[in-house]
Amino acid sequence: MTDNKLFIYNTLSRRKELFSPIAAPNVGMYVCGPTVYGDPHLGHARPAITFDLLFRYLKHLGYKVRYVRNITDVGHLEHDADEGEDKIAKKAKLEELEPMEIAQYYTNRYHAAMDALNVLPPSIEPHATGHIIEQIELVKEILDRGFAYESKGSVYFDIEKYNKTYRYGKLSGRNLDDVINNSRELDGVGEKRNQVDFALWKAAQPEHIMRWPSPWSDGFPGWHCECTAMGRKYLGSHFDIHGGGMDLVFPHHECEIAQATASQGDDMVKYWMHNNMITINGQKMGKSLGNFITLEQFFKGQHKLLSQPYSPMTIRFFILSAHYRSPVDFSDEALGASKKGLDRLLSAIADIERIQAGNVTDEQTKRVIEGLRQKCYEAMNDDMQSQIVISNLFEACRVVNSLVDHKGSVSAEDLKELKDTMSLFAFDILGLKEEKTGGNEAREEAFGKVVDMVLELRAKAKANKDWATSDLIRDRLASLGFEVKDTKDGAVWKL
């Protein structure tokens, strides 16, 4: 394990804290995954990439990480956490399929999108429907400790009673009076002692498809139960990190804290981490607002707000170009800039292979190379400042370009350090990778050979002082989107 000290922002304490695992070098991390009733969109990509970055970095620092990311396939209701139709069951009715067919189909779509974004799979990916027994046991424990009550076959968490012993609202910074005053009137509130009480178990109406037997009724667990029950099953009654989008702070994660504390007497999670939202014109991107763009639409360029397709790595680079706790406002122009930035970074890393090492390193080059690794570590250790890491890598890109143009000198040792550091942070930690644009490696290899052949013809024209032909080839290639650069070692090209 390195001596680097990682500081992360804890939503619970509202400050940066030195990361100190409960049982180092083992780390338990739970992140709220998707509700699988529709295609994954850009809003799904941000938490996945944010906590993939943390997962990668913790492993790089030498920790053994058990990363749990759940799949919500039951209990997430249409209108809010307690009322309305189950989103997956509703989709199943519309398409005349089994609910699990819907859940499996969109789970597969989500996995494919995550693979494309180079998001590492979690250690464990539990489904809510596979842990009904654990959720029933959780409800029983809360009832036994007097913090819940049964009403017409449903079980509700008694927030007012809980608040007399503990504090409800400490994650979101709300007090109980604020919660009560800001809660809207709900259908079915007559079943509750207080309109802010939330469901731990819901009795299923006759038309409800997804149901299981319980001591209280045939029904289904409340949405908040799954993460508490599954987190405890796989990470224990106390674990290190619980993450998700900022929109989950209230009520979902607030309710999770209440459930865990009510059932076991103390907090389950040491660090709460939340990424900020992706917005369009200042509004949160999401299915409920109808303003989302699916990841497949980004990859294919099939949306009215997109001028072109954007590759998965462009999307990843776009998200990492801002700090995870900062909001990111989507625009086609911003994605275009990210595409150019990614191309610049990957080209520079590839160009390192073309640099001829010498015996000494010039002063300016040495200063950048010697400071690069530590500056990137400092940025990552300061609550994962990925945008500063990228800025440091761009500074290294300028050094690479100068060395390629023979405007500096570098020793073999320093050149290796430059290559290793850029590869470590760009590929291993930020999780970027080279992409094949055509999807067919043989075709792309042939494509490259054709361009090289055209440049050989141009080189012959130059050697014969046929400047007109040489300029014509260069200009024609430029009009097709190729950038041709003459160097001491010959012409090089890129799209």
Short mmCIF file of C-alpha atoms in Angstrom, two decimals:
data_model
loop_
_atom_site.label_atom_id
_atom_site.label_comp_id
_atom_site.label_asym_id
_atom_site.label_seq_id
_atom_site.Cartn_x
_atom_site.Cartn_y
_atom_site.Cartn_z
CA MET A 1 0.00 0.00 0.00
CA THR A 2 1.34 3.48 -0.82
CA ASP A 3 1.78 6.23 1.77
CA ASN A 4 -0.68 8.46 -0.08
CA LYS A 5 -3.42 9.74 2.23
CA LEU A 6 -6.81 9.96 0.59
CA PHE A 7 -9.29 12.59 1.73
CA ILE A 8 -12.93 12.20 0.71
CA TYR A 9 -15.93 14.43 1.30
CA ASN A 10 -18.35 12.84 3.74
CA THR A 11 -21.91 14.02 3.11
CA LEU A 12 -22.77 13.11 6.71
CA SER A 13 -20.16 15.41 8.29
CA ARG A 14 -20.15 17.91 5.41
CA ARG A 15 -16.38 18.05 5.28
CA LYS A 16 -13.39 16.28 3.79
CA GLU A 17 -12.15 13.45 5.97
CA LEU A 18 -9.06 11.28 5.88
CA PHE A 19 -10.13 7.90 4.58
CA SER A 20 -9.55 5.37 7.34
CA PRO A 21 -11.21 2.00 6.70
CA ILE A 22 -12.86 0.11 9.51
CA ALA A 23 -10.71 -2.95 8.82
CA ALA A 24 -7.82 -1.96 6.56
CA PRO A 25 -6.72 -3.18 4.11
CA ASN A 26 -10.27 -4.43 3.49
CA VAL A 27 -12.80 -1.86 2.28
CA GLY A 28 -16.57 -2.32 2.00
CA MET A 29 -18.31 -0.07 -0.55
CA TYR A 30 -22.00 -0.06 -1.47
CA VAL A 31 -23.37 2.02 -4.35
CA CYS A 32 -27.01 2.35 -5.38
CA GLY A 33 -27.41 0.88 -8.84
CA PRO A 34 -30.15 1.34 -11.44
CA THR A 35 -33.85 0.64 -11.41
CA VAL A 36 -34.08 -1.54 -14.51
CA TYR A 37 -37.19 -0.48 -16.40
CA GLY A 38 -35.68 1.57 -19.24
CA ASP A 39 -32.54 2.16 -21.28
CA PRO A 40 -29.56 3.60 -19.37
CA HIS A 41 -29.03 7.32 -19.94
CA LEU A 42 -26.33 9.88 -19.21
CA GLY A 43 -27.63 10.30 -15.67
CA HIS A 44 -26.85 6.63 -15.01
CA ALA A 45 -23.32 7.04 -16.36
CA ARG A 46 -22.19 9.62 -13.82
CA PRO A 47 -22.51 7.61 -10.57
CA ALA A 48 -21.21 4.50 -12.34
CA ILE A 49 -18.09 6.33 -13.55
CA THR A 50 -17.63 8.27 -10.30
CA PHE A 51 -17.54 5.18 -8.13
CA ASP A 52 -15.61 3.21 -10.73
CA LEU A 53 -12.93 5.90 -10.35
CA LEU A 54 -12.99 5.44 -6.57
CA PHE A 55 -12.96 1.64 -6.93
CA ARG A 56 -9.94 1.78 -9.25
CA TYR A 57 -8.05 4.22 -7.03
CA LEU A 58 -8.66 2.35 -3.79
CA LYS A 59 -7.38 -0.84 -5.43
CA HIS A 60 -4.37 1.05 -6.78
CA LEU A 61 -3.59 2.26 -3.25
CA GLY A 62 -3.47 -1.36 -2.16
CA TYR A 63 -6.86 -1.87 -0.55
CA LYS A 64 -8.85 -5.04 -1.01
CA VAL A 65 -12.27 -3.67 -2.00
CA ARG A 66 -15.59 -5.48 -1.87
CA TYR A 67 -17.76 -3.34 -4.12
CA VAL A 68 -21.50 -4.01 -3.97
CA ARG A 69 -23.82 -2.34 -6.51
CA ASN A 70 -27.46 -3.35 -6.38
CA ILE A 71 -30.12 -3.81 -9.05
CA THR A 72 -33.56 -2.46 -8.10
CA ASP A 73 -36.07 -4.81 -9.74
CA VAL A 74 -39.01 -4.37 -7.36
CA GLY A 75 -40.52 -1.80 -5.01
CA HIS A 76 -39.55 1.43 -6.77
CA LEU A 77 -43.00 2.92 -7.25
CA GLU A 78 -44.11 5.27 -9.96
CA HIS A 79 -45.12 8.35 -7.96
CA ASP A 80 -42.89 8.16 -4.89
CA ALA A 81 -41.35 5.68 -2.49
CA ASP A 82 -44.72 4.56 -1.08
CA GLU A 83 -47.49 5.15 -3.62
CA GLY A 84 -48.25 4.38 -7.24
CA GLU A 85 -47.56 1.43 -9.50
CA ASP A 86 -44.28 -0.48 -9.52
CA LYS A 87 -42.31 0.87 -12.49
CA ILE A 88 -41.17 -2.55 -13.68
CA ALA A 89 -44.63 -4.11 -13.27
CA LYS A 90 -46.15 -1.21 -15.21
CA LYS A 91 -43.71 -1.74 -18.08
CA ALA A 92 -44.45 -5.48 -18.01
CA LYS A 93 -48.18 -4.85 -18.37
CA LEU A 94 -47.67 -2.47 -21.27
CA GLU A 95 -45.45 -4.93 -23.14
CA GLU A 96 -47.33 -8.07 -22.02
CA LEU A 97 -44.21 -9.62 -20.54
CA GLU A 98 -43.23 -11.06 -17.19
CA PRO A 99 -41.75 -8.40 -14.87
CA MET A 100 -38.52 -10.39 -14.67
CA GLU A 101 -38.27 -10.34 -18.46
CA ILE A 102 -38.35 -6.55 -18.31
CA ALA A 103 -35.83 -6.48 -15.47
CA GLN A 104 -33.46 -8.89 -17.22
CA TYR A 105 -33.69 -7.11 -20.57
CA TYR A 106 -32.79 -3.72 -19.12
CA THR A 107 -30.19 -5.19 -16.78
CA ASN A 108 -28.47 -6.60 -19.87
CA ARG A 109 -28.70 -3.20 -21.57
CA TYR A 110 -27.22 -1.53 -18.51
CA HIS A 111 -24.34 -4.01 -18.38
CA ALA A 112 -23.58 -3.48 -22.08
CA ALA A 113 -23.46 0.28 -21.57
CA MET A 114 -21.20 -0.06 -18.54
CA ASP A 115 -18.85 -2.34 -20.49
CA ALA A 116 -18.68 0.25 -23.27
CA LEU A 117 -17.86 2.97 -20.72
CA ASN A 118 -15.09 0.73 -19.31
CA VAL A 119 -16.78 0.60 -15.90
CA LEU A 120 -15.42 -2.35 -13.96
CA PRO A 121 -18.03 -4.84 -12.75
CA PRO A 122 -18.72 -4.75 -9.00
CA SER A 123 -17.63 -7.55 -6.70
CA ILE A 124 -21.27 -8.42 -6.00
CA GLU A 125 -24.41 -7.27 -7.83
CA PRO A 126 -27.43 -8.32 -5.74
CA HIS A 127 -31.03 -7.99 -6.95
CA ALA A 128 -33.79 -6.76 -4.66
CA THR A 129 -36.06 -9.65 -5.71
CA GLY A 130 -33.38 -12.13 -4.66
CA HIS A 131 -33.31 -10.78 -1.10
CA ILE A 132 -36.95 -10.61 -0.03
CA ILE A 133 -36.24 -12.80 3.01
CA GLU A 134 -33.49 -10.43 4.22
CA GLN A 135 -35.80 -7.46 3.79
CA ILE A 136 -38.60 -9.16 5.74
CA GLU A 137 -36.13 -9.89 8.55
CA LEU A 138 -35.08 -6.23 8.57
CA VAL A 139 -38.72 -5.14 8.94
CA LYS A 140 -39.21 -7.63 11.79
CA GLU A 141 -36.19 -6.20 13.64
CA ILE A 142 -37.46 -2.64 13.32
CA LEU A 143 -40.91 -3.71 14.54
CA ASP A 144 -39.40 -5.58 17.48
CA ARG A 145 -37.49 -2.46 18.56
CA GLY A 146 -40.70 -0.39 18.42
CA PHE A 147 -39.85 1.92 15.52
CA ALA A 148 -42.48 0.64 13.08
CA TYR A 149 -46.16 -0.31 13.08
CA GLU A 150 -48.51 -2.43 11.01
CA SER A 151 -51.51 -0.88 9.26
CA LYS A 152 -53.90 -2.78 6.95
CA GLY A 153 -51.25 -5.32 6.00
CA SER A 154 -48.56 -2.71 5.37
CA VAL A 155 -45.74 -1.79 7.74
CA TYR A 156 -44.59 1.82 8.16
CA PHE A 157 -41.55 3.34 9.80
CA ASP A 158 -42.52 5.62 12.70
CA ILE A 159 -40.35 8.67 12.05
CA GLU A 160 -41.68 10.76 14.94
CA LYS A 161 -40.95 8.01 17.49
CA TYR A 162 -37.52 7.37 15.97
CA ASN A 163 -36.71 11.08 16.15
CA LYS A 164 -37.25 11.09 19.92
CA THR A 165 -34.31 8.70 20.39
CA TYR A 166 -32.18 9.43 17.32
CA ARG A 167 -32.14 12.20 14.74
CA TYR A 168 -34.01 11.85 11.47
CA GLY A 169 -32.58 14.17 8.81
CA LYS A 170 -28.91 14.31 9.77
CA LEU A 171 -27.69 13.36 6.28
CA SER A 172 -29.78 15.91 4.39
CA GLY A 173 -29.65 18.55 7.12
CA ARG A 174 -33.42 18.64 7.59
CA ASN A 175 -35.25 18.63 10.87
CA LEU A 176 -38.48 16.74 11.42
CA ASP A 177 -40.65 19.90 11.36
CA ASP A 178 -39.22 20.76 7.92
CA VAL A 179 -39.94 17.25 6.67
CA ILE A 180 -43.52 17.38 7.93
CA ASN A 181 -44.20 20.88 6.61
CA ASN A 182 -42.70 20.17 3.20
CA SER A 183 -44.34 16.78 2.68
CA ARG A 184 -47.24 16.85 0.28
CA GLU A 185 -50.51 15.10 0.97
CA LEU A 186 -50.34 11.48 -0.20
CA ASP A 187 -53.07 9.13 -1.30
CA GLY A 188 -53.35 6.42 1.31
CA VAL A 189 -51.98 8.61 4.10
CA GLY A 190 -54.88 7.33 6.19
CA GLU A 191 -52.91 4.11 6.70
CA LYS A 192 -50.13 6.10 8.36
CA ARG A 193 -49.88 7.73 11.74
CA ASN A 194 -47.96 10.56 10.13
CA GLN A 195 -47.77 11.51 6.48
CA VAL A 196 -43.94 11.46 6.55
CA ASP A 197 -43.77 7.82 7.72
CA PHE A 198 -42.39 5.60 4.95
CA ALA A 199 -43.28 2.06 3.94
CA LEU A 200 -41.15 -0.87 4.99
CA TRP A 201 -43.63 -3.37 3.54
CA LYS A 202 -46.62 -2.71 1.28
CA ALA A 203 -49.68 -4.89 1.06
CA ALA A 204 -50.24 -5.68 -2.62
CA GLN A 205 -53.48 -4.63 -4.26
CA PRO A 206 -55.26 -7.37 -6.26
CA GLU A 207 -53.89 -6.05 -9.55
CA HIS A 208 -50.29 -5.87 -8.31
CA ILE A 209 -48.16 -8.44 -10.14
CA MET A 210 -45.04 -8.63 -7.98
CA ARG A 211 -45.84 -10.00 -4.51
CA TRP A 212 -44.45 -12.27 -1.84
CA PRO A 213 -45.90 -13.78 1.36
CA SER A 214 -44.96 -12.13 4.66
CA PRO A 215 -46.21 -12.15 8.27
CA TRP A 216 -48.29 -9.07 7.46
CA SER A 217 -49.67 -9.65 3.95
CA ASP A 218 -48.92 -10.78 0.45
CA GLY A 219 -46.98 -7.76 -0.71
CA PHE A 220 -43.56 -6.34 -1.50
CA PRO A 221 -40.79 -4.45 0.34
CA GLY A 222 -40.50 -0.70 0.42
CA TRP A 223 -37.87 0.73 -1.89
CA HIS A 224 -35.55 1.84 0.94
CA CYS A 225 -35.31 -1.62 2.52
CA GLU A 226 -33.25 -3.31 -0.18
CA CYS A 227 -30.02 -1.34 0.24
CA THR A 228 -30.02 -1.62 4.03
CA ALA A 229 -30.71 -5.36 3.94
CA MET A 230 -28.26 -6.20 1.14
CA GLY A 231 -25.54 -3.86 2.38
CA ARG A 232 -25.60 -5.56 5.76
CA LYS A 233 -25.71 -9.06 4.25
CA TYR A 234 -22.61 -8.59 2.10
CA LEU A 235 -20.62 -5.93 3.97
CA GLY A 236 -21.63 -6.44 7.60
CA SER A 237 -23.42 -4.25 10.12
CA HIS A 238 -20.70 -1.60 9.78
CA PHE A 239 -18.98 -0.78 6.50
CA ASP A 240 -16.93 2.03 4.99
CA ILE A 241 -18.59 3.74 2.03
CA HIS A 242 -22.13 4.15 0.75
CA GLY A 243 -22.49 6.10 -2.48
CA GLY A 244 -24.95 7.26 -5.07
CA GLY A 245 -26.33 10.32 -6.81
CA MET A 246 -27.09 13.47 -4.85
CA ASP A 247 -30.79 13.02 -5.63
CA LEU A 248 -30.75 9.97 -3.33
CA VAL A 249 -29.70 11.90 -0.20
CA PHE A 250 -33.35 12.52 0.61
CA PRO A 251 -35.41 10.53 1.11
CA HIS A 252 -33.69 7.28 0.11
CA HIS A 253 -30.40 7.48 2.00
CA GLU A 254 -31.97 9.34 4.90
CA CYS A 255 -34.42 6.46 5.27
CA GLU A 256 -31.59 3.94 4.99
CA ILE A 257 -29.82 5.55 7.94
CA ALA A 258 -33.03 5.47 9.97
CA GLN A 259 -33.69 1.81 9.12
CA ALA A 260 -30.17 0.69 9.99
CA THR A 261 -30.05 2.65 13.24
CA ALA A 262 -33.53 1.52 14.27
CA SER A 263 -32.69 -2.15 13.64
CA GLN A 264 -29.19 -2.32 15.17
CA GLY A 265 -28.90 0.74 17.42
CA ASP A 266 -26.15 2.63 15.58
CA ASP A 267 -25.03 3.87 12.15
CA MET A 268 -24.11 1.29 9.56
CA VAL A 269 -22.02 3.50 7.23
CA LYS A 270 -18.87 5.50 8.02
CA TYR A 271 -18.60 7.63 4.86
CA TRP A 272 -21.51 8.79 2.68
CA MET A 273 -20.47 9.97 -0.80
CA HIS A 274 -22.67 11.55 -3.48
CA ASN A 275 -22.02 12.69 -7.01
CA ASN A 276 -23.78 15.75 -8.37
CA MET A 277 -26.27 15.78 -11.22
CA ILE A 278 -25.98 16.11 -14.98
CA THR A 279 -28.33 18.81 -16.18
CA ILE A 280 -29.76 20.08 -19.45
CA ASN A 281 -30.40 23.82 -19.42
CA GLY A 282 -30.11 23.73 -15.65
CA GLN A 283 -32.65 20.93 -15.16
CA LYS A 284 -31.76 17.49 -13.81
CA MET A 285 -31.56 14.90 -16.56
CA GLY A 286 -33.90 12.03 -15.85
CA LYS A 287 -36.74 9.84 -17.05
CA SER A 288 -39.31 11.59 -14.85
CA LEU A 289 -38.69 14.91 -16.60
CA GLY A 290 -38.56 13.38 -20.07
CA ASN A 291 -35.37 15.27 -20.97
CA PHE A 292 -32.91 12.40 -20.85
CA ILE A 293 -30.75 11.12 -23.69
CA THR A 294 -29.95 7.43 -23.62
CA LEU A 295 -26.36 6.27 -23.83
CA GLU A 296 -27.16 4.40 -27.03
CA GLN A 297 -28.40 7.66 -28.58
CA PHE A 298 -25.09 9.28 -27.65
CA PHE A 299 -23.11 6.39 -29.13
CA LYS A 300 -25.11 6.52 -32.38
CA GLY A 301 -25.72 10.29 -32.56
CA GLN A 302 -29.46 9.71 -32.83
CA HIS A 303 -30.94 12.65 -30.95
CA LYS A 304 -31.98 16.14 -32.01
CA LEU A 305 -29.56 17.74 -29.51
CA LEU A 306 -26.56 15.86 -30.92
CA SER A 307 -24.62 16.92 -34.00
CA GLN A 308 -22.66 13.66 -34.22
CA PRO A 309 -22.14 10.33 -32.44
CA TYR A 310 -20.03 10.42 -29.30
CA SER A 311 -17.98 7.40 -28.32
CA PRO A 312 -18.22 5.82 -24.86
CA MET A 313 -14.74 7.13 -23.98
CA THR A 314 -15.79 10.66 -24.96
CA ILE A 315 -18.71 10.34 -22.53
CA ARG A 316 -16.37 9.04 -19.82
CA PHE A 317 -13.86 11.82 -20.45
CA PHE A 318 -16.67 14.41 -20.38
CA ILE A 319 -17.82 13.21 -16.95
CA LEU A 320 -14.30 12.99 -15.52
CA SER A 321 -13.48 16.49 -16.76
CA ALA A 322 -15.51 17.91 -13.87
CA HIS A 323 -15.17 17.15 -10.17
CA TYR A 324 -17.71 14.53 -9.14
CA ARG A 325 -19.40 16.86 -6.63
CA SER A 326 -19.85 19.65 -9.21
CA PRO A 327 -22.93 19.85 -11.43
CA VAL A 328 -22.31 19.25 -15.14
CA ASP A 329 -24.52 20.93 -17.71
CA PHE A 330 -24.77 18.94 -20.91
CA SER A 331 -24.36 20.57 -24.32
CA ASP A 332 -23.34 19.32 -27.73
CA GLU A 333 -20.52 21.88 -27.71
CA ALA A 334 -19.17 20.57 -24.39
CA LEU A 335 -19.13 17.02 -25.73
CA GLY A 336 -17.38 18.21 -28.88
CA ALA A 337 -14.68 19.82 -26.73
CA SER A 338 -14.35 16.60 -24.72
CA LYS A 339 -13.90 14.62 -27.92
CA LYS A 340 -11.04 16.90 -28.97
CA GLY A 341 -9.48 16.76 -25.51
CA LEU A 342 -9.62 12.97 -25.41
CA ASP A 343 -8.10 12.72 -28.90
CA ARG A 344 -5.31 15.04 -27.84
CA LEU A 345 -4.52 12.99 -24.73
CA LEU A 346 -4.61 9.59 -26.43
CA SER A 347 -2.56 10.86 -29.38
CA ALA A 348 0.12 12.22 -27.07
CA ILE A 349 0.37 8.92 -25.17
CA ALA A 350 0.69 7.06 -28.49
CA ASP A 351 3.28 9.57 -29.73
CA ILE A 352 5.60 8.76 -26.81
CA GLU A 353 6.65 5.68 -28.80
CA ARG A 354 8.02 7.97 -31.52
CA ILE A 355 10.32 9.93 -29.19
CA GLN A 356 14.01 9.15 -29.47
CA ALA A 357 15.64 9.07 -26.03
CA GLY A 358 19.01 10.75 -25.55
CA ASN A 359 21.53 10.92 -22.74
CA VAL A 360 20.15 13.95 -20.89
CA THR A 361 16.83 15.66 -20.24
CA ASP A 362 16.49 19.38 -20.80
CA GLU A 363 15.56 21.44 -17.74
CA GLN A 364 11.99 22.34 -18.71
CA THR A 365 11.10 18.75 -19.70
CA LYS A 366 12.64 17.36 -16.53
CA ARG A 367 10.65 19.75 -14.35
CA VAL A 368 7.34 18.58 -15.84
CA ILE A 369 8.21 14.86 -15.76
CA GLU A 370 9.56 14.91 -12.20
CA GLY A 371 6.47 16.66 -10.84
CA LEU A 372 3.80 14.88 -12.87
CA ARG A 373 3.24 11.74 -10.80
CA GLN A 374 3.11 13.55 -7.45
CA LYS A 375 0.78 16.28 -8.78
CA CYS A 376 -1.62 13.63 -10.07
CA TYR A 377 -1.54 11.78 -6.74
CA GLU A 378 -2.19 15.02 -4.87
CA ALA A 379 -5.21 15.72 -7.06
CA MET A 380 -6.65 12.24 -6.56
CA ASN A 381 -6.00 12.33 -2.82
CA ASP A 382 -7.90 15.61 -2.55
CA ASP A 383 -11.37 14.06 -2.90
CA MET A 384 -10.71 12.64 -6.38
CA GLN A 385 -10.07 15.84 -8.35
CA SER A 386 -10.13 14.05 -11.70
CA GLN A 387 -10.32 17.32 -13.62
CA ILE A 388 -6.96 18.40 -12.14
CA VAL A 389 -5.44 15.04 -13.05
CA ILE A 390 -6.55 15.64 -16.65
CA SER A 391 -5.08 19.16 -16.55
CA ASN A 392 -1.75 17.72 -15.38
CA LEU A 393 -1.83 15.15 -18.16
CA PHE A 394 -2.45 17.92 -20.70
CA GLU A 395 0.67 19.66 -19.43
CA ALA A 396 2.53 16.42 -20.12
CA CYS A 397 0.99 16.34 -23.62
CA ARG A 398 2.72 19.63 -24.41
CA VAL A 399 6.05 18.09 -23.40
CA VAL A 400 5.38 15.06 -25.61
CA ASN A 401 4.58 17.27 -28.60
CA SER A 402 7.76 19.29 -28.07
CA LEU A 403 9.87 16.14 -27.88
CA VAL A 404 8.24 14.71 -31.01
CA ASP A 405 9.12 17.97 -32.80
CA HIS A 406 12.73 17.66 -31.54
CA LYS A 407 12.35 20.84 -29.46
CA GLY A 408 13.75 19.25 -26.34
CA SER A 409 15.70 16.25 -25.12
CA VAL A 410 14.89 13.43 -22.74
CA SER A 411 16.81 10.55 -21.23
CA ALA A 412 15.60 6.97 -21.51
CA GLU A 413 14.88 6.89 -17.76
CA ASP A 414 12.80 10.07 -17.84
CA LEU A 415 11.00 8.98 -20.99
CA LYS A 416 9.97 5.74 -19.28
CA GLU A 417 8.73 7.69 -16.25
CA LEU A 418 6.67 9.97 -18.53
CA LYS A 419 5.11 7.02 -20.32
CA ASP A 420 4.43 5.03 -17.15
CA THR A 421 2.84 7.97 -15.33
CA MET A 422 0.60 9.02 -18.22
CA SER A 423 -0.52 5.42 -18.78
CA LEU A 424 -1.13 4.83 -15.06
CA PHE A 425 -3.40 7.82 -14.57
CA ALA A 426 -5.09 7.89 -17.98
CA PHE A 427 -5.77 4.17 -18.34
CA ASP A 428 -5.54 2.42 -14.96
CA ILE A 429 -7.04 5.12 -12.72
CA LEU A 430 -9.21 7.34 -14.95
CA GLY A 431 -10.21 4.22 -16.86
CA LEU A 432 -9.82 5.64 -20.37
CA LYS A 433 -8.87 3.36 -23.24
CA GLU A 434 -8.16 3.43 -26.94
CA GLU A 435 -11.25 2.92 -29.06
CA LYS A 436 -11.65 1.30 -32.43
CA THR A 437 -13.90 3.69 -34.31
CA GLY A 438 -15.08 1.29 -36.96
CA GLY A 439 -15.78 -1.77 -34.87
CA ASN A 440 -13.75 -3.93 -37.27
CA GLU A 441 -10.05 -4.20 -36.48
CA ALA A 442 -9.08 -5.79 -39.79
CA ARG A 443 -10.86 -3.05 -41.73
CA GLU A 444 -9.23 -0.32 -39.64
CA GLU A 445 -5.80 -1.85 -40.12
CA ALA A 446 -6.35 -1.89 -43.87
CA PHE A 447 -7.62 1.70 -43.71
CA GLY A 448 -4.41 2.80 -41.99
CA LYS A 449 -2.25 1.02 -44.53
CA VAL A 450 -4.02 2.82 -47.39
CA VAL A 451 -3.36 6.21 -45.78
CA ASP A 452 0.29 5.25 -45.24
CA MET A 453 0.52 4.26 -48.90
CA VAL A 454 -0.88 7.65 -49.98
CA LEU A 455 1.69 9.40 -47.79
CA GLU A 456 4.45 7.29 -49.38
CA LEU A 457 3.33 8.60 -52.78
CA ARG A 458 3.44 12.13 -51.37
CA ALA A 459 6.97 11.49 -50.03
CA LYS A 460 8.09 10.33 -53.48
CA ALA A 461 6.54 13.44 -55.01
CA LYS A 462 8.47 15.62 -52.55
CA ALA A 463 11.68 13.72 -53.25
CA ASN A 464 11.17 14.40 -56.97
CA LYS A 465 10.41 18.07 -56.12
CA ASP A 466 6.91 17.63 -57.52
CA TRP A 467 5.49 20.18 -55.08
CA ALA A 468 2.14 20.46 -56.83
CA THR A 469 1.36 16.75 -56.35
CA SER A 470 2.69 16.82 -52.80
CA ASP A 471 0.48 19.79 -51.86
CA LEU A 472 -2.53 18.29 -53.64
CA ILE A 473 -2.30 15.06 -51.64
CA ARG A 474 -1.89 16.99 -48.38
CA ASP A 475 -4.85 19.29 -49.14
CA ARG A 476 -7.11 16.43 -50.24
CA LEU A 477 -6.33 14.53 -47.04
CA ALA A 478 -7.03 17.67 -44.99
CA SER A 479 -10.41 18.12 -46.68
CA LEU A 480 -11.29 14.55 -45.63
CA GLY A 481 -10.45 15.30 -41.99
CA PHE A 482 -6.82 14.09 -41.86
CA GLU A 483 -4.12 16.11 -40.15
CA VAL A 484 -0.76 15.49 -41.81
CA LYS A 485 2.39 16.65 -40.06
CA ASP A 486 5.88 16.57 -41.55
CA THR A 487 8.57 15.63 -39.02
CA LYS A 488 12.27 14.88 -39.14
CA ASP A 489 11.40 11.18 -39.26
CA GLY A 490 8.80 11.50 -42.01
CA ALA A 491 5.10 12.42 -42.26
CA VAL A 492 2.64 11.34 -39.59
CA TRP A 493 -1.15 11.55 -39.69
CA LYS A 494 -4.24 11.38 -37.56
CA LEU A 495 -7.96 11.94 -38.00
#
